[in-house]
Amino acid sequence: MAEIVSPLPGVFYTTPGPDKPPFVSPGDTVEAGQAVGLVEVMKQFTEIKSDVSGTVASVDSESGATVVPGTVLVTVDEG
């Protein structure tokens, strides 16, 4: 299992915008480099990308949650 963590403090978003589908959901296949969410800091949005390919095991942080560096956002089952 690989944990995708927040590299910076801010607010985590699971969707690219209101009324948009989530970047990933449990059971989805992800590729290395694929966006799995956004972290917003002072109106600046940073895409959070997967470092590994595999299947999303869980989305560990809720959309709108405040995160700090190291907070687990998404867990991926590699393979």
mmCIF file of N, CA and C in Angstrom:
data_model
loop_
_atom_site.group_PDB
_atom_site.id
_atom_site.type_symbol
_atom_site.label_atom_id
_atom_site.label_comp_id
_atom_site.label_asym_id
_atom_site.label_seq_id
_atom_site.Cartn_x
_atom_site.Cartn_y
_atom_site.Cartn_z
ATOM 1 N N MET A 1 0.840 -1.183 0.000
ATOM 2 C CA MET A 1 0.000 0.000 0.000
ATOM 3 C C MET A 1 0.885 1.245 0.000
ATOM 4 N N ALA A 2 0.519 2.190 -0.809
ATOM 5 C CA ALA A 2 1.236 3.461 -0.869
ATOM 6 C C ALA A 2 0.309 4.563 -0.378
ATOM 7 N N GLU A 3 0.837 5.420 0.472
ATOM 8 C CA GLU A 3 0.057 6.548 0.979
ATOM 9 C C GLU A 3 0.467 7.807 0.231
ATOM 10 N N ILE A 4 -0.518 8.513 -0.284
ATOM 11 C CA ILE A 4 -0.272 9.803 -0.918
ATOM 12 C C ILE A 4 -0.569 10.847 0.155
ATOM 13 N N VAL A 5 0.442 11.633 0.498
ATOM 14 C CA VAL A 5 0.316 12.584 1.599
ATOM 15 C C VAL A 5 0.364 14.012 1.090
ATOM 16 N N SER A 6 -0.166 14.913 1.897
ATOM 17 C CA SER A 6 -0.130 16.328 1.556
ATOM 18 C C SER A 6 1.288 16.863 1.740
ATOM 19 N N PRO A 7 1.810 17.561 0.740
ATOM 20 C CA PRO A 7 3.140 18.139 0.872
ATOM 21 C C PRO A 7 3.125 19.505 1.566
ATOM 22 N N LEU A 8 1.927 20.063 1.769
ATOM 23 C CA LEU A 8 1.824 21.395 2.347
ATOM 24 C C LEU A 8 0.542 21.539 3.154
ATOM 25 N N PRO A 9 0.481 22.544 4.013
ATOM 26 C CA PRO A 9 -0.743 22.770 4.785
ATOM 27 C C PRO A 9 -1.786 23.477 3.925
ATOM 28 N N GLY A 10 -3.047 23.229 4.220
ATOM 29 C CA GLY A 10 -4.117 23.901 3.484
ATOM 30 C C GLY A 10 -5.417 23.149 3.612
ATOM 31 N N VAL A 11 -6.269 23.339 2.616
ATOM 32 C CA VAL A 11 -7.575 22.681 2.574
ATOM 33 C C VAL A 11 -7.570 21.704 1.402
ATOM 34 N N PHE A 12 -7.920 20.445 1.691
ATOM 35 C CA PHE A 12 -7.926 19.394 0.680
ATOM 36 C C PHE A 12 -9.277 19.336 -0.010
ATOM 37 N N TYR A 13 -9.253 19.194 -1.332
ATOM 38 C CA TYR A 13 -10.474 19.048 -2.114
ATOM 39 C C TYR A 13 -10.382 17.785 -2.961
ATOM 40 N N THR A 14 -11.451 16.998 -2.952
ATOM 41 C CA THR A 14 -11.488 15.748 -3.713
ATOM 42 C C THR A 14 -12.026 15.942 -5.121
ATOM 43 N N THR A 15 -12.549 17.138 -5.421
ATOM 44 C CA THR A 15 -13.096 17.421 -6.748
ATOM 45 C C THR A 15 -12.428 18.672 -7.313
ATOM 46 N N PRO A 16 -12.415 18.803 -8.641
ATOM 47 C CA PRO A 16 -11.806 19.990 -9.249
ATOM 48 C C PRO A 16 -12.672 21.245 -9.147
ATOM 49 N N GLY A 17 -13.909 21.098 -8.708
ATOM 50 C CA GLY A 17 -14.802 22.245 -8.561
ATOM 51 C C GLY A 17 -16.173 21.804 -8.102
ATOM 52 N N PRO A 18 -16.992 22.768 -7.717
ATOM 53 C CA PRO A 18 -18.360 22.429 -7.298
ATOM 54 C C PRO A 18 -19.099 21.691 -8.421
ATOM 55 N N ASP A 19 -19.882 20.707 -8.045
ATOM 56 C CA ASP A 19 -20.687 19.927 -8.992
ATOM 57 C C ASP A 19 -19.854 19.152 -10.007
ATOM 58 N N LYS A 20 -18.586 18.918 -9.697
ATOM 59 C CA LYS A 20 -17.716 18.115 -10.557
ATOM 60 C C LYS A 20 -17.501 16.761 -9.888
ATOM 61 N N PRO A 21 -17.271 15.712 -10.670
ATOM 62 C CA PRO A 21 -17.009 14.398 -10.060
ATOM 63 C C PRO A 21 -15.654 14.391 -9.349
ATOM 64 N N PRO A 22 -15.474 13.503 -8.379
ATOM 65 C CA PRO A 22 -14.196 13.430 -7.666
ATOM 66 C C PRO A 22 -13.057 13.007 -8.603
ATOM 67 N N PHE A 23 -11.846 13.447 -8.237
ATOM 68 C CA PHE A 23 -10.666 13.028 -8.998
ATOM 69 C C PHE A 23 -10.570 11.502 -8.994
ATOM 70 N N VAL A 24 -10.677 10.895 -7.811
ATOM 71 C CA VAL A 24 -10.629 9.435 -7.676
ATOM 72 C C VAL A 24 -11.595 8.985 -6.593
ATOM 73 N N SER A 25 -12.015 7.733 -6.700
ATOM 74 C CA SER A 25 -12.862 7.089 -5.702
ATOM 75 C C SER A 25 -12.283 5.714 -5.414
ATOM 76 N N PRO A 26 -12.596 5.138 -4.247
ATOM 77 C CA PRO A 26 -12.120 3.776 -3.971
ATOM 78 C C PRO A 26 -12.526 2.828 -5.100
ATOM 79 N N GLY A 27 -11.562 2.002 -5.517
ATOM 80 C CA GLY A 27 -11.796 1.059 -6.603
ATOM 81 C C GLY A 27 -11.317 1.559 -7.951
ATOM 82 N N ASP A 28 -11.078 2.868 -8.071
ATOM 83 C CA ASP A 28 -10.582 3.427 -9.330
ATOM 84 C C ASP A 28 -9.129 3.026 -9.560
ATOM 85 N N THR A 29 -8.767 2.897 -10.818
ATOM 86 C CA THR A 29 -7.371 2.663 -11.194
ATOM 87 C C THR A 29 -6.703 4.018 -11.391
ATOM 88 N N VAL A 30 -5.495 4.171 -10.844
ATOM 89 C CA VAL A 30 -4.732 5.407 -11.025
ATOM 90 C C VAL A 30 -3.374 5.081 -11.634
ATOM 91 N N GLU A 31 -2.864 6.031 -12.379
ATOM 92 C CA GLU A 31 -1.530 5.926 -12.959
ATOM 93 C C GLU A 31 -0.606 6.896 -12.228
ATOM 94 N N ALA A 32 0.668 6.579 -12.211
ATOM 95 C CA ALA A 32 1.645 7.502 -11.624
ATOM 96 C C ALA A 32 1.544 8.835 -12.359
ATOM 97 N N GLY A 33 1.482 9.928 -11.596
ATOM 98 C CA GLY A 33 1.364 11.258 -12.185
ATOM 99 C C GLY A 33 -0.054 11.760 -12.319
ATOM 100 N N GLN A 34 -1.029 10.906 -12.044
ATOM 101 C CA GLN A 34 -2.438 11.296 -12.134
ATOM 102 C C GLN A 34 -2.848 12.098 -10.912
ATOM 103 N N ALA A 35 -3.622 13.160 -11.108
ATOM 104 C CA ALA A 35 -4.115 13.975 -10.001
ATOM 105 C C ALA A 35 -5.133 13.196 -9.182
ATOM 106 N N VAL A 36 -5.014 13.291 -7.849
ATOM 107 C CA VAL A 36 -5.956 12.626 -6.951
ATOM 108 C C VAL A 36 -6.706 13.631 -6.078
ATOM 109 N N GLY A 37 -6.327 14.901 -6.155
ATOM 110 C CA GLY A 37 -6.985 15.932 -5.361
ATOM 111 C C GLY A 37 -6.261 17.251 -5.490
ATOM 112 N N LEU A 38 -6.758 18.239 -4.737
ATOM 113 C CA LEU A 38 -6.170 19.576 -4.708
ATOM 114 C C LEU A 38 -5.967 20.002 -3.267
ATOM 115 N N VAL A 39 -4.900 20.777 -3.017
ATOM 116 C CA VAL A 39 -4.738 21.445 -1.732
ATOM 117 C C VAL A 39 -4.688 22.941 -2.016
ATOM 118 N N GLU A 40 -5.533 23.689 -1.317
ATOM 119 C CA GLU A 40 -5.625 25.137 -1.505
ATOM 120 C C GLU A 40 -4.987 25.849 -0.326
ATOM 121 N N VAL A 41 -4.085 26.763 -0.652
ATOM 122 C CA VAL A 41 -3.439 27.603 0.347
ATOM 123 C C VAL A 41 -3.543 29.040 -0.140
ATOM 124 N N MET A 42 -4.256 29.865 0.588
ATOM 125 C CA MET A 42 -4.386 31.287 0.255
ATOM 126 C C MET A 42 -4.751 31.511 -1.219
ATOM 127 N N LYS A 43 -5.787 30.833 -1.673
ATOM 128 C CA LYS A 43 -6.326 30.946 -3.037
ATOM 129 C C LYS A 43 -5.412 30.360 -4.113
ATOM 130 N N GLN A 44 -4.353 29.667 -3.716
ATOM 131 C CA GLN A 44 -3.472 28.979 -4.653
ATOM 132 C C GLN A 44 -3.790 27.484 -4.573
ATOM 133 N N PHE A 45 -4.091 26.876 -5.709
ATOM 134 C CA PHE A 45 -4.437 25.457 -5.742
ATOM 135 C C PHE A 45 -3.265 24.640 -6.276
ATOM 136 N N THR A 46 -2.907 23.587 -5.555
ATOM 137 C CA THR A 46 -1.834 22.690 -5.952
ATOM 138 C C THR A 46 -2.422 21.312 -6.196
ATOM 139 N N GLU A 47 -2.202 20.779 -7.416
ATOM 140 C CA GLU A 47 -2.659 19.419 -7.707
ATOM 141 C C GLU A 47 -1.796 18.430 -6.942
ATOM 142 N N ILE A 48 -2.453 17.472 -6.305
ATOM 143 C CA ILE A 48 -1.750 16.386 -5.631
ATOM 144 C C ILE A 48 -1.804 15.194 -6.573
ATOM 145 N N LYS A 49 -0.623 14.669 -6.904
ATOM 146 C CA LYS A 49 -0.548 13.591 -7.883
ATOM 147 C C LYS A 49 -0.039 12.305 -7.242
ATOM 148 N N SER A 50 -0.487 11.203 -7.783
ATOM 149 C CA SER A 50 -0.045 9.894 -7.312
ATOM 150 C C SER A 50 1.382 9.633 -7.772
ATOM 151 N N ASP A 51 2.182 9.063 -6.898
ATOM 152 C CA ASP A 51 3.551 8.669 -7.247
ATOM 153 C C ASP A 51 3.588 7.241 -7.796
ATOM 154 N N VAL A 52 2.485 6.525 -7.644
ATOM 155 C CA VAL A 52 2.449 5.108 -8.016
ATOM 156 C C VAL A 52 1.232 4.803 -8.869
ATOM 157 N N SER A 53 1.278 3.676 -9.548
ATOM 158 C CA SER A 53 0.120 3.171 -10.276
ATOM 159 C C SER A 53 -0.522 2.072 -9.439
ATOM 160 N N GLY A 54 -1.837 1.941 -9.548
ATOM 161 C CA GLY A 54 -2.539 0.900 -8.799
ATOM 162 C C GLY A 54 -4.014 1.203 -8.685
ATOM 163 N N THR A 55 -4.616 0.647 -7.638
ATOM 164 C CA THR A 55 -6.044 0.812 -7.372
ATOM 165 C C THR A 55 -6.230 1.617 -6.096
ATOM 166 N N VAL A 56 -7.122 2.602 -6.153
ATOM 167 C CA VAL A 56 -7.400 3.422 -4.967
ATOM 168 C C VAL A 56 -8.061 2.536 -3.912
ATOM 169 N N ALA A 57 -7.392 2.395 -2.763
ATOM 170 C CA ALA A 57 -7.942 1.605 -1.662
ATOM 171 C C ALA A 57 -8.896 2.463 -0.834
ATOM 172 N N SER A 58 -8.502 3.729 -0.611
ATOM 173 C CA SER A 58 -9.359 4.626 0.174
ATOM 174 C C SER A 58 -8.963 6.068 -0.063
ATOM 175 N N VAL A 59 -9.949 6.953 0.110
ATOM 176 C CA VAL A 59 -9.713 8.391 0.153
ATOM 177 C C VAL A 59 -9.796 8.724 1.635
ATOM 178 N N ASP A 60 -8.649 9.064 2.233
ATOM 179 C CA ASP A 60 -8.529 9.142 3.682
ATOM 180 C C ASP A 60 -8.859 10.497 4.288
ATOM 181 N N SER A 61 -8.917 11.539 3.472
ATOM 182 C CA SER A 61 -9.268 12.870 3.977
ATOM 183 C C SER A 61 -10.523 13.340 3.255
ATOM 184 N N GLU A 62 -11.421 13.953 4.009
ATOM 185 C CA GLU A 62 -12.669 14.447 3.429
ATOM 186 C C GLU A 62 -12.427 15.729 2.654
ATOM 187 N N SER A 63 -13.254 15.960 1.646
ATOM 188 C CA SER A 63 -13.180 17.207 0.909
ATOM 189 C C SER A 63 -13.520 18.365 1.844
ATOM 190 N N GLY A 64 -12.686 19.399 1.824
ATOM 191 C CA GLY A 64 -12.888 20.549 2.694
ATOM 192 C C GLY A 64 -12.153 20.439 4.009
ATOM 193 N N ALA A 65 -11.456 19.315 4.227
ATOM 194 C CA ALA A 65 -10.720 19.114 5.479
ATOM 195 C C ALA A 65 -9.421 19.920 5.465
ATOM 196 N N THR A 66 -9.071 20.463 6.623
ATOM 197 C CA THR A 66 -7.786 21.132 6.784
ATOM 198 C C THR A 66 -6.724 20.065 6.976
ATOM 199 N N VAL A 67 -5.640 20.183 6.199
ATOM 200 C CA VAL A 67 -4.555 19.202 6.256
ATOM 201 C C VAL A 67 -3.233 19.896 6.558
ATOM 202 N N VAL A 68 -2.292 19.120 7.045
ATOM 203 C CA VAL A 68 -0.930 19.597 7.305
ATOM 204 C C VAL A 68 0.020 18.689 6.518
ATOM 205 N N PRO A 69 1.269 19.115 6.324
ATOM 206 C CA PRO A 69 2.199 18.236 5.614
ATOM 207 C C PRO A 69 2.266 16.865 6.276
ATOM 208 N N GLY A 70 2.152 15.827 5.462
ATOM 209 C CA GLY A 70 2.192 14.461 5.981
ATOM 210 C C GLY A 70 0.831 13.835 6.202
ATOM 211 N N THR A 71 -0.240 14.636 6.120
ATOM 212 C CA THR A 71 -1.586 14.067 6.255
ATOM 213 C C THR A 71 -1.851 13.111 5.092
ATOM 214 N N VAL A 72 -2.300 11.906 5.403
ATOM 215 C CA VAL A 72 -2.614 10.930 4.349
ATOM 216 C C VAL A 72 -3.904 11.354 3.663
ATOM 217 N N LEU A 73 -3.829 11.519 2.350
ATOM 218 C CA LEU A 73 -4.990 11.942 1.569
ATOM 219 C C LEU A 73 -5.665 10.755 0.882
ATOM 220 N N VAL A 74 -4.849 9.917 0.254
ATOM 221 C CA VAL A 74 -5.356 8.780 -0.519
ATOM 222 C C VAL A 74 -4.403 7.608 -0.322
ATOM 223 N N THR A 75 -4.962 6.400 -0.224
ATOM 224 C CA THR A 75 -4.152 5.184 -0.139
ATOM 225 C C THR A 75 -4.352 4.388 -1.419
ATOM 226 N N VAL A 76 -3.236 3.958 -2.022
ATOM 227 C CA VAL A 76 -3.274 3.218 -3.282
ATOM 228 C C VAL A 76 -2.667 1.831 -3.076
ATOM 229 N N ASP A 77 -3.369 0.820 -3.556
ATOM 230 C CA ASP A 77 -2.876 -0.547 -3.546
ATOM 231 C C ASP A 77 -2.086 -0.720 -4.844
ATOM 232 N N GLU A 78 -0.771 -0.771 -4.723
ATOM 233 C CA GLU A 78 0.083 -0.833 -5.914
ATOM 234 C C GLU A 78 -0.095 -2.155 -6.655
ATOM 235 N N GLY A 79 0.074 -2.061 -7.972
ATOM 236 C CA GLY A 79 0.000 -3.289 -8.742
ATOM 237 C C GLY A 79 -0.734 -3.139 -9.957
#
